[in-house]
Amino acid sequence: MTTELTRQPRRHRLLTPRGLQHIRPLRRALACGTIADWQPVPWGTNGTFVVLLEQDIAPDLLAIYKPARGEAPLWDFPAGTLYRREYASYLLSRLLGWSFVPPTVIRDGPYGTGTVQLYIEPDDQPLRGQSVRPELQRIALFDLLTNNADRKASHLFRGKFDQRIWGIDHGLTFHVDPKLRTILWEFCGEPIPSQLLSDLARLLRHRRSVQRLLRPFLAENELAAFWRRCATLLEHPIYPLLNPRRNIPFGW
């Protein structure tokens, strides 16, 4: 179905900072709601759809659906794995307590299994100034940890209704080889804040539990590389200097 979605998303209590404490009913709505309508998103290299979900907690709920069968072949990432990497990134952001990735589930849809991620309507404010610095430091560290190969400027924005900073499009993550490409260069050479290091140390202390949660979505060698990156960041707590020839995303 590619008809126009006639209903528009409304401000919903679950999208406010206090409402996000109630993440379970929102994830249940994403996982179990009926996909009543869908249409393709006309930009991007992979098959992506905006979907309208009929469910109980809100009159209108829009989400972004990325089916595995819509993934364009890549020479360096195994076919059909991007949706699992997207979901693993969401899980990791929750496990760290950073939660800047919108609520995401894996489910079936009109074109098969893929991720369904809550659509957050963006504000048009630029992400500038000291007030956003701690959030961007956290996201920059997350990208180092996940080896994010595609942190474009369009993948970071402030939510229109909640004014939180959100990050999206984490399909090109967790590769075993160095793949970091990012627009977040302003922290290069700076110390990683102590609170963020504490979060990484806590992750390592609970390695067995974290491993069990991530294993269904990542290969064993990808998990091993992830833990090595985590240990290295704790041993050398500095944002690394980047290479302008290889660390800038295509179409940034």
Short mmCIF file of N, CA and C in Angstrom, two decimals, residues 97-219:
data_model
loop_
_atom_site.label_atom_id
_atom_site.label_comp_id
_atom_site.label_asym_id
_atom_site.label_seq_id
_atom_site.Cartn_x
_atom_site.Cartn_y
_atom_site.Cartn_z
N GLY A 97 21.97 3.35 29.70
CA GLY A 97 21.19 4.39 30.35
C GLY A 97 21.19 5.69 29.58
N TRP A 98 21.61 5.67 28.31
CA TRP A 98 21.70 6.89 27.52
C TRP A 98 20.42 7.14 26.73
N SER A 99 19.79 6.13 26.20
CA SER A 99 18.43 6.18 25.64
C SER A 99 18.18 7.35 24.69
N PHE A 100 19.10 7.57 23.77
CA PHE A 100 18.88 8.62 22.77
C PHE A 100 18.36 8.03 21.46
N VAL A 101 18.32 6.71 21.36
CA VAL A 101 17.77 6.05 20.17
C VAL A 101 16.27 5.85 20.39
N PRO A 102 15.41 6.27 19.47
CA PRO A 102 13.97 6.11 19.67
C PRO A 102 13.59 4.64 19.90
N PRO A 103 12.52 4.39 20.67
CA PRO A 103 12.07 3.01 20.90
C PRO A 103 11.96 2.23 19.61
N THR A 104 12.52 1.02 19.62
CA THR A 104 12.66 0.19 18.43
C THR A 104 12.30 -1.24 18.75
N VAL A 105 11.65 -1.92 17.82
CA VAL A 105 11.37 -3.35 17.96
C VAL A 105 11.71 -4.04 16.64
N ILE A 106 11.85 -5.36 16.70
CA ILE A 106 11.91 -6.19 15.50
C ILE A 106 10.58 -6.91 15.38
N ARG A 107 9.98 -6.83 14.21
CA ARG A 107 8.68 -7.46 14.00
C ARG A 107 8.45 -7.72 12.52
N ASP A 108 7.38 -8.42 12.24
CA ASP A 108 6.98 -8.66 10.86
C ASP A 108 6.21 -7.45 10.35
N GLY A 109 6.24 -7.26 9.03
CA GLY A 109 5.53 -6.16 8.41
C GLY A 109 5.15 -6.51 6.99
N PRO A 110 4.67 -5.55 6.22
CA PRO A 110 4.22 -5.83 4.85
C PRO A 110 5.28 -6.45 3.95
N TYR A 111 6.55 -6.19 4.23
CA TYR A 111 7.64 -6.74 3.41
C TYR A 111 8.56 -7.64 4.23
N GLY A 112 8.01 -8.27 5.25
CA GLY A 112 8.77 -9.21 6.03
C GLY A 112 9.36 -8.61 7.29
N THR A 113 10.27 -9.35 7.92
CA THR A 113 10.84 -8.96 9.20
C THR A 113 11.78 -7.77 9.05
N GLY A 114 11.72 -6.88 10.02
CA GLY A 114 12.61 -5.73 10.05
C GLY A 114 12.42 -4.96 11.34
N THR A 115 13.03 -3.80 11.43
CA THR A 115 12.84 -2.95 12.60
C THR A 115 11.66 -2.02 12.37
N VAL A 116 10.97 -1.72 13.46
CA VAL A 116 9.95 -0.67 13.49
C VAL A 116 10.36 0.27 14.61
N GLN A 117 10.64 1.51 14.26
CA GLN A 117 11.14 2.49 15.22
C GLN A 117 10.19 3.68 15.30
N LEU A 118 9.89 4.09 16.53
CA LEU A 118 9.00 5.23 16.73
C LEU A 118 9.49 6.44 15.96
N TYR A 119 8.59 7.08 15.24
CA TYR A 119 8.93 8.32 14.54
C TYR A 119 8.88 9.48 15.52
N ILE A 120 9.98 10.19 15.63
CA ILE A 120 10.07 11.39 16.46
C ILE A 120 10.08 12.59 15.53
N GLU A 121 9.10 13.45 15.64
CA GLU A 121 9.07 14.62 14.77
C GLU A 121 10.18 15.59 15.15
N PRO A 122 11.05 15.95 14.21
CA PRO A 122 12.19 16.81 14.55
C PRO A 122 11.82 18.28 14.64
N ASP A 123 12.53 18.97 15.51
CA ASP A 123 12.48 20.43 15.56
C ASP A 123 13.47 20.97 14.54
N ASP A 124 13.34 22.24 14.18
CA ASP A 124 14.26 22.80 13.19
C ASP A 124 15.41 23.56 13.84
N GLN A 125 15.54 23.46 15.17
CA GLN A 125 16.63 24.16 15.84
C GLN A 125 17.96 23.46 15.57
N PRO A 126 19.01 24.22 15.29
CA PRO A 126 20.33 23.59 15.12
C PRO A 126 20.88 23.13 16.47
N LEU A 127 21.67 22.08 16.46
CA LEU A 127 22.26 21.54 17.69
C LEU A 127 23.57 22.26 17.95
N ARG A 128 23.46 23.43 18.57
CA ARG A 128 24.65 24.25 18.85
C ARG A 128 24.62 24.73 20.28
N GLY A 129 25.81 25.11 20.76
CA GLY A 129 25.91 25.71 22.08
C GLY A 129 26.31 24.72 23.16
N GLN A 130 26.65 25.26 24.32
CA GLN A 130 27.13 24.46 25.43
C GLN A 130 26.04 23.55 26.00
N SER A 131 24.78 23.90 25.83
CA SER A 131 23.71 23.11 26.44
C SER A 131 23.61 21.71 25.83
N VAL A 132 24.01 21.56 24.58
CA VAL A 132 23.91 20.26 23.92
C VAL A 132 25.22 19.47 23.98
N ARG A 133 26.26 20.09 24.50
CA ARG A 133 27.58 19.45 24.50
C ARG A 133 27.59 18.10 25.24
N PRO A 134 27.03 17.98 26.45
CA PRO A 134 27.05 16.68 27.12
C PRO A 134 26.36 15.58 26.34
N GLU A 135 25.24 15.90 25.69
CA GLU A 135 24.53 14.90 24.90
C GLU A 135 25.36 14.46 23.70
N LEU A 136 26.00 15.41 23.03
CA LEU A 136 26.79 15.07 21.86
C LEU A 136 28.05 14.30 22.25
N GLN A 137 28.62 14.61 23.43
CA GLN A 137 29.75 13.81 23.92
C GLN A 137 29.34 12.35 24.11
N ARG A 138 28.16 12.17 24.65
CA ARG A 138 27.66 10.81 24.88
C ARG A 138 27.47 10.07 23.56
N ILE A 139 26.88 10.75 22.59
CA ILE A 139 26.63 10.11 21.29
C ILE A 139 27.95 9.84 20.57
N ALA A 140 28.91 10.76 20.67
CA ALA A 140 30.22 10.53 20.05
C ALA A 140 30.89 9.30 20.64
N LEU A 141 30.77 9.12 21.95
CA LEU A 141 31.34 7.93 22.58
C LEU A 141 30.59 6.67 22.16
N PHE A 142 29.29 6.77 22.04
CA PHE A 142 28.49 5.64 21.57
C PHE A 142 28.94 5.21 20.17
N ASP A 143 29.22 6.19 19.31
CA ASP A 143 29.64 5.87 17.95
C ASP A 143 31.02 5.20 17.94
N LEU A 144 31.90 5.61 18.85
CA LEU A 144 33.19 4.93 18.97
C LEU A 144 32.98 3.49 19.43
N LEU A 145 32.10 3.32 20.38
CA LEU A 145 31.86 2.00 20.96
C LEU A 145 31.23 1.05 19.94
N THR A 146 30.29 1.56 19.16
CA THR A 146 29.58 0.71 18.19
C THR A 146 30.25 0.71 16.81
N ASN A 147 31.31 1.50 16.66
CA ASN A 147 32.01 1.56 15.37
C ASN A 147 31.06 2.02 14.27
N ASN A 148 30.37 3.11 14.54
CA ASN A 148 29.33 3.60 13.64
C ASN A 148 29.95 4.13 12.34
N ALA A 149 29.56 3.56 11.23
CA ALA A 149 30.13 3.94 9.94
C ALA A 149 29.32 5.00 9.21
N ASP A 150 28.31 5.59 9.89
CA ASP A 150 27.42 6.49 9.14
C ASP A 150 26.74 7.51 10.05
N ARG A 151 27.51 8.28 10.82
CA ARG A 151 26.91 9.32 11.66
C ARG A 151 26.86 10.63 10.88
N LYS A 152 25.77 10.80 10.14
CA LYS A 152 25.54 12.03 9.39
C LYS A 152 24.88 13.09 10.26
N ALA A 153 24.94 14.35 9.80
CA ALA A 153 24.29 15.44 10.53
C ALA A 153 22.78 15.22 10.60
N SER A 154 22.20 14.65 9.56
CA SER A 154 20.75 14.44 9.53
C SER A 154 20.30 13.33 10.49
N HIS A 155 21.25 12.59 11.04
CA HIS A 155 20.92 11.51 11.96
C HIS A 155 20.85 11.97 13.41
N LEU A 156 21.03 13.28 13.64
CA LEU A 156 20.92 13.85 14.98
C LEU A 156 19.97 15.03 14.93
N PHE A 157 19.04 15.10 15.87
CA PHE A 157 18.09 16.21 15.87
C PHE A 157 17.44 16.33 17.24
N ARG A 158 16.82 17.48 17.46
CA ARG A 158 16.05 17.73 18.67
C ARG A 158 14.58 17.40 18.41
N GLY A 159 13.94 16.66 19.31
CA GLY A 159 12.54 16.34 19.16
C GLY A 159 11.67 17.59 19.29
N LYS A 160 10.69 17.70 18.43
CA LYS A 160 9.84 18.91 18.43
C LYS A 160 9.06 19.07 19.72
N PHE A 161 8.55 17.98 20.28
CA PHE A 161 7.68 18.06 21.43
C PHE A 161 8.40 17.85 22.76
N ASP A 162 9.46 17.06 22.77
CA ASP A 162 10.14 16.78 24.04
C ASP A 162 11.44 17.54 24.21
N GLN A 163 11.97 18.12 23.11
CA GLN A 163 13.21 18.90 23.12
C GLN A 163 14.43 18.06 23.51
N ARG A 164 14.32 16.75 23.47
CA ARG A 164 15.46 15.88 23.69
C ARG A 164 16.24 15.73 22.39
N ILE A 165 17.52 15.35 22.52
CA ILE A 165 18.33 15.06 21.34
C ILE A 165 18.23 13.57 21.04
N TRP A 166 17.90 13.27 19.79
CA TRP A 166 17.72 11.89 19.35
C TRP A 166 18.73 11.56 18.27
N GLY A 167 19.08 10.28 18.19
CA GLY A 167 19.96 9.79 17.13
C GLY A 167 19.30 8.60 16.43
N ILE A 168 19.36 8.58 15.11
CA ILE A 168 18.71 7.53 14.34
C ILE A 168 19.69 6.94 13.33
N ASP A 169 19.25 5.89 12.63
CA ASP A 169 20.00 5.24 11.55
C ASP A 169 21.30 4.63 12.06
N HIS A 170 21.15 3.50 12.74
CA HIS A 170 22.31 2.80 13.30
C HIS A 170 22.51 1.42 12.67
N GLY A 171 22.16 1.30 11.40
CA GLY A 171 22.32 0.01 10.73
C GLY A 171 23.76 -0.34 10.41
N LEU A 172 24.61 0.67 10.19
CA LEU A 172 26.00 0.41 9.82
C LEU A 172 26.89 0.49 11.06
N THR A 173 26.71 -0.46 11.94
CA THR A 173 27.41 -0.48 13.22
C THR A 173 27.96 -1.88 13.50
N PHE A 174 28.84 -1.96 14.50
CA PHE A 174 29.34 -3.22 15.05
C PHE A 174 30.18 -4.04 14.06
N HIS A 175 30.79 -3.39 13.08
CA HIS A 175 31.68 -4.12 12.19
C HIS A 175 32.95 -4.49 12.94
N VAL A 176 33.59 -5.58 12.54
CA VAL A 176 34.82 -6.02 13.22
C VAL A 176 36.02 -5.14 12.84
N ASP A 177 35.99 -4.54 11.66
CA ASP A 177 37.08 -3.68 11.21
C ASP A 177 36.77 -2.22 11.53
N PRO A 178 37.79 -1.37 11.70
CA PRO A 178 37.54 0.05 11.96
C PRO A 178 36.75 0.68 10.82
N LYS A 179 35.59 1.23 11.15
CA LYS A 179 34.71 1.79 10.13
C LYS A 179 34.18 3.18 10.50
N LEU A 180 34.64 3.75 11.59
CA LEU A 180 34.04 4.98 12.09
C LEU A 180 34.04 6.09 11.04
N ARG A 181 32.84 6.61 10.76
CA ARG A 181 32.67 7.79 9.92
C ARG A 181 31.62 8.67 10.59
N THR A 182 31.99 9.91 10.87
CA THR A 182 31.14 10.74 11.72
C THR A 182 31.34 12.22 11.42
N ILE A 183 30.32 13.00 11.76
CA ILE A 183 30.45 14.46 11.69
C ILE A 183 30.77 15.04 13.07
N LEU A 184 30.87 14.21 14.11
CA LEU A 184 31.15 14.69 15.47
C LEU A 184 32.66 14.70 15.70
N TRP A 185 33.30 15.79 15.31
CA TRP A 185 34.75 15.92 15.41
C TRP A 185 35.18 16.87 16.52
N GLU A 186 34.26 17.59 17.14
CA GLU A 186 34.68 18.67 18.03
C GLU A 186 35.31 18.20 19.34
N PHE A 187 35.19 16.89 19.64
CA PHE A 187 35.74 16.39 20.90
C PHE A 187 37.10 15.70 20.72
N CYS A 188 37.61 15.68 19.51
CA CYS A 188 38.87 14.97 19.24
C CYS A 188 40.00 15.48 20.16
N GLY A 189 40.67 14.55 20.82
CA GLY A 189 41.78 14.89 21.71
C GLY A 189 41.36 15.27 23.11
N GLU A 190 40.06 15.35 23.38
CA GLU A 190 39.58 15.72 24.71
C GLU A 190 39.40 14.48 25.59
N PRO A 191 39.51 14.64 26.91
CA PRO A 191 39.23 13.50 27.81
C PRO A 191 37.75 13.12 27.75
N ILE A 192 37.48 11.83 27.84
CA ILE A 192 36.10 11.36 27.94
C ILE A 192 35.59 11.66 29.35
N PRO A 193 34.42 12.28 29.51
CA PRO A 193 33.92 12.62 30.85
C PRO A 193 33.83 11.40 31.77
N SER A 194 34.09 11.64 33.04
CA SER A 194 34.16 10.54 34.02
C SER A 194 32.84 9.79 34.14
N GLN A 195 31.72 10.48 34.03
CA GLN A 195 30.43 9.81 34.15
C GLN A 195 30.23 8.82 33.01
N LEU A 196 30.66 9.18 31.82
CA LEU A 196 30.53 8.27 30.68
C LEU A 196 31.45 7.07 30.85
N LEU A 197 32.64 7.29 31.41
CA LEU A 197 33.53 6.17 31.68
C LEU A 197 32.93 5.24 32.73
N SER A 198 32.24 5.81 33.70
CA SER A 198 31.56 4.98 34.71
C SER A 198 30.50 4.10 34.06
N ASP A 199 29.80 4.65 33.07
CA ASP A 199 28.79 3.86 32.37
C ASP A 199 29.43 2.71 31.60
N LEU A 200 30.59 2.97 30.98
CA LEU A 200 31.29 1.90 30.28
C LEU A 200 31.78 0.83 31.25
N ALA A 201 32.31 1.27 32.39
CA ALA A 201 32.80 0.30 33.39
C ALA A 201 31.66 -0.56 33.90
N ARG A 202 30.49 0.04 34.08
CA ARG A 202 29.32 -0.73 34.53
C ARG A 202 28.93 -1.76 33.47
N LEU A 203 29.04 -1.37 32.21
CA LEU A 203 28.73 -2.30 31.12
C LEU A 203 29.66 -3.52 31.17
N LEU A 204 30.94 -3.27 31.40
CA LEU A 204 31.90 -4.37 31.48
C LEU A 204 31.64 -5.27 32.69
N ARG A 205 31.23 -4.66 33.81
CA ARG A 205 30.95 -5.47 35.00
C ARG A 205 29.79 -6.44 34.76
N HIS A 206 28.87 -6.05 33.89
CA HIS A 206 27.71 -6.88 33.58
C HIS A 206 27.86 -7.53 32.21
N ARG A 207 29.08 -7.82 31.85
CA ARG A 207 29.37 -8.31 30.50
C ARG A 207 28.55 -9.54 30.15
N ARG A 208 28.42 -10.47 31.06
CA ARG A 208 27.71 -11.71 30.75
C ARG A 208 26.25 -11.44 30.38
N SER A 209 25.59 -10.58 31.15
CA SER A 209 24.19 -10.26 30.86
C SER A 209 24.05 -9.48 29.55
N VAL A 210 24.95 -8.52 29.35
CA VAL A 210 24.90 -7.73 28.11
C VAL A 210 25.16 -8.63 26.90
N GLN A 211 26.12 -9.53 27.04
CA GLN A 211 26.43 -10.47 25.95
C GLN A 211 25.22 -11.31 25.59
N ARG A 212 24.52 -11.77 26.60
CA ARG A 212 23.34 -12.60 26.36
C ARG A 212 22.25 -11.83 25.61
N LEU A 213 22.11 -10.54 25.92
CA LEU A 213 21.08 -9.73 25.26
C LEU A 213 21.44 -9.39 23.82
N LEU A 214 22.73 -9.19 23.55
CA LEU A 214 23.15 -8.77 22.21
C LEU A 214 23.42 -9.93 21.27
N ARG A 215 23.71 -11.12 21.82
CA ARG A 215 24.14 -12.25 21.00
C ARG A 215 23.15 -12.63 19.89
N PRO A 216 21.81 -12.55 20.10
CA PRO A 216 20.91 -12.93 19.00
C PRO A 216 21.02 -12.04 17.76
N PHE A 217 21.67 -10.87 17.89
CA PHE A 217 21.64 -9.90 16.80
C PHE A 217 23.00 -9.63 16.18
N LEU A 218 24.07 -10.12 16.82
CA LEU A 218 25.41 -9.87 16.33
C LEU A 218 26.21 -11.17 16.30
N ALA A 219 27.19 -11.24 15.39
CA ALA A 219 28.06 -12.41 15.31
C ALA A 219 29.04 -12.40 16.48
#
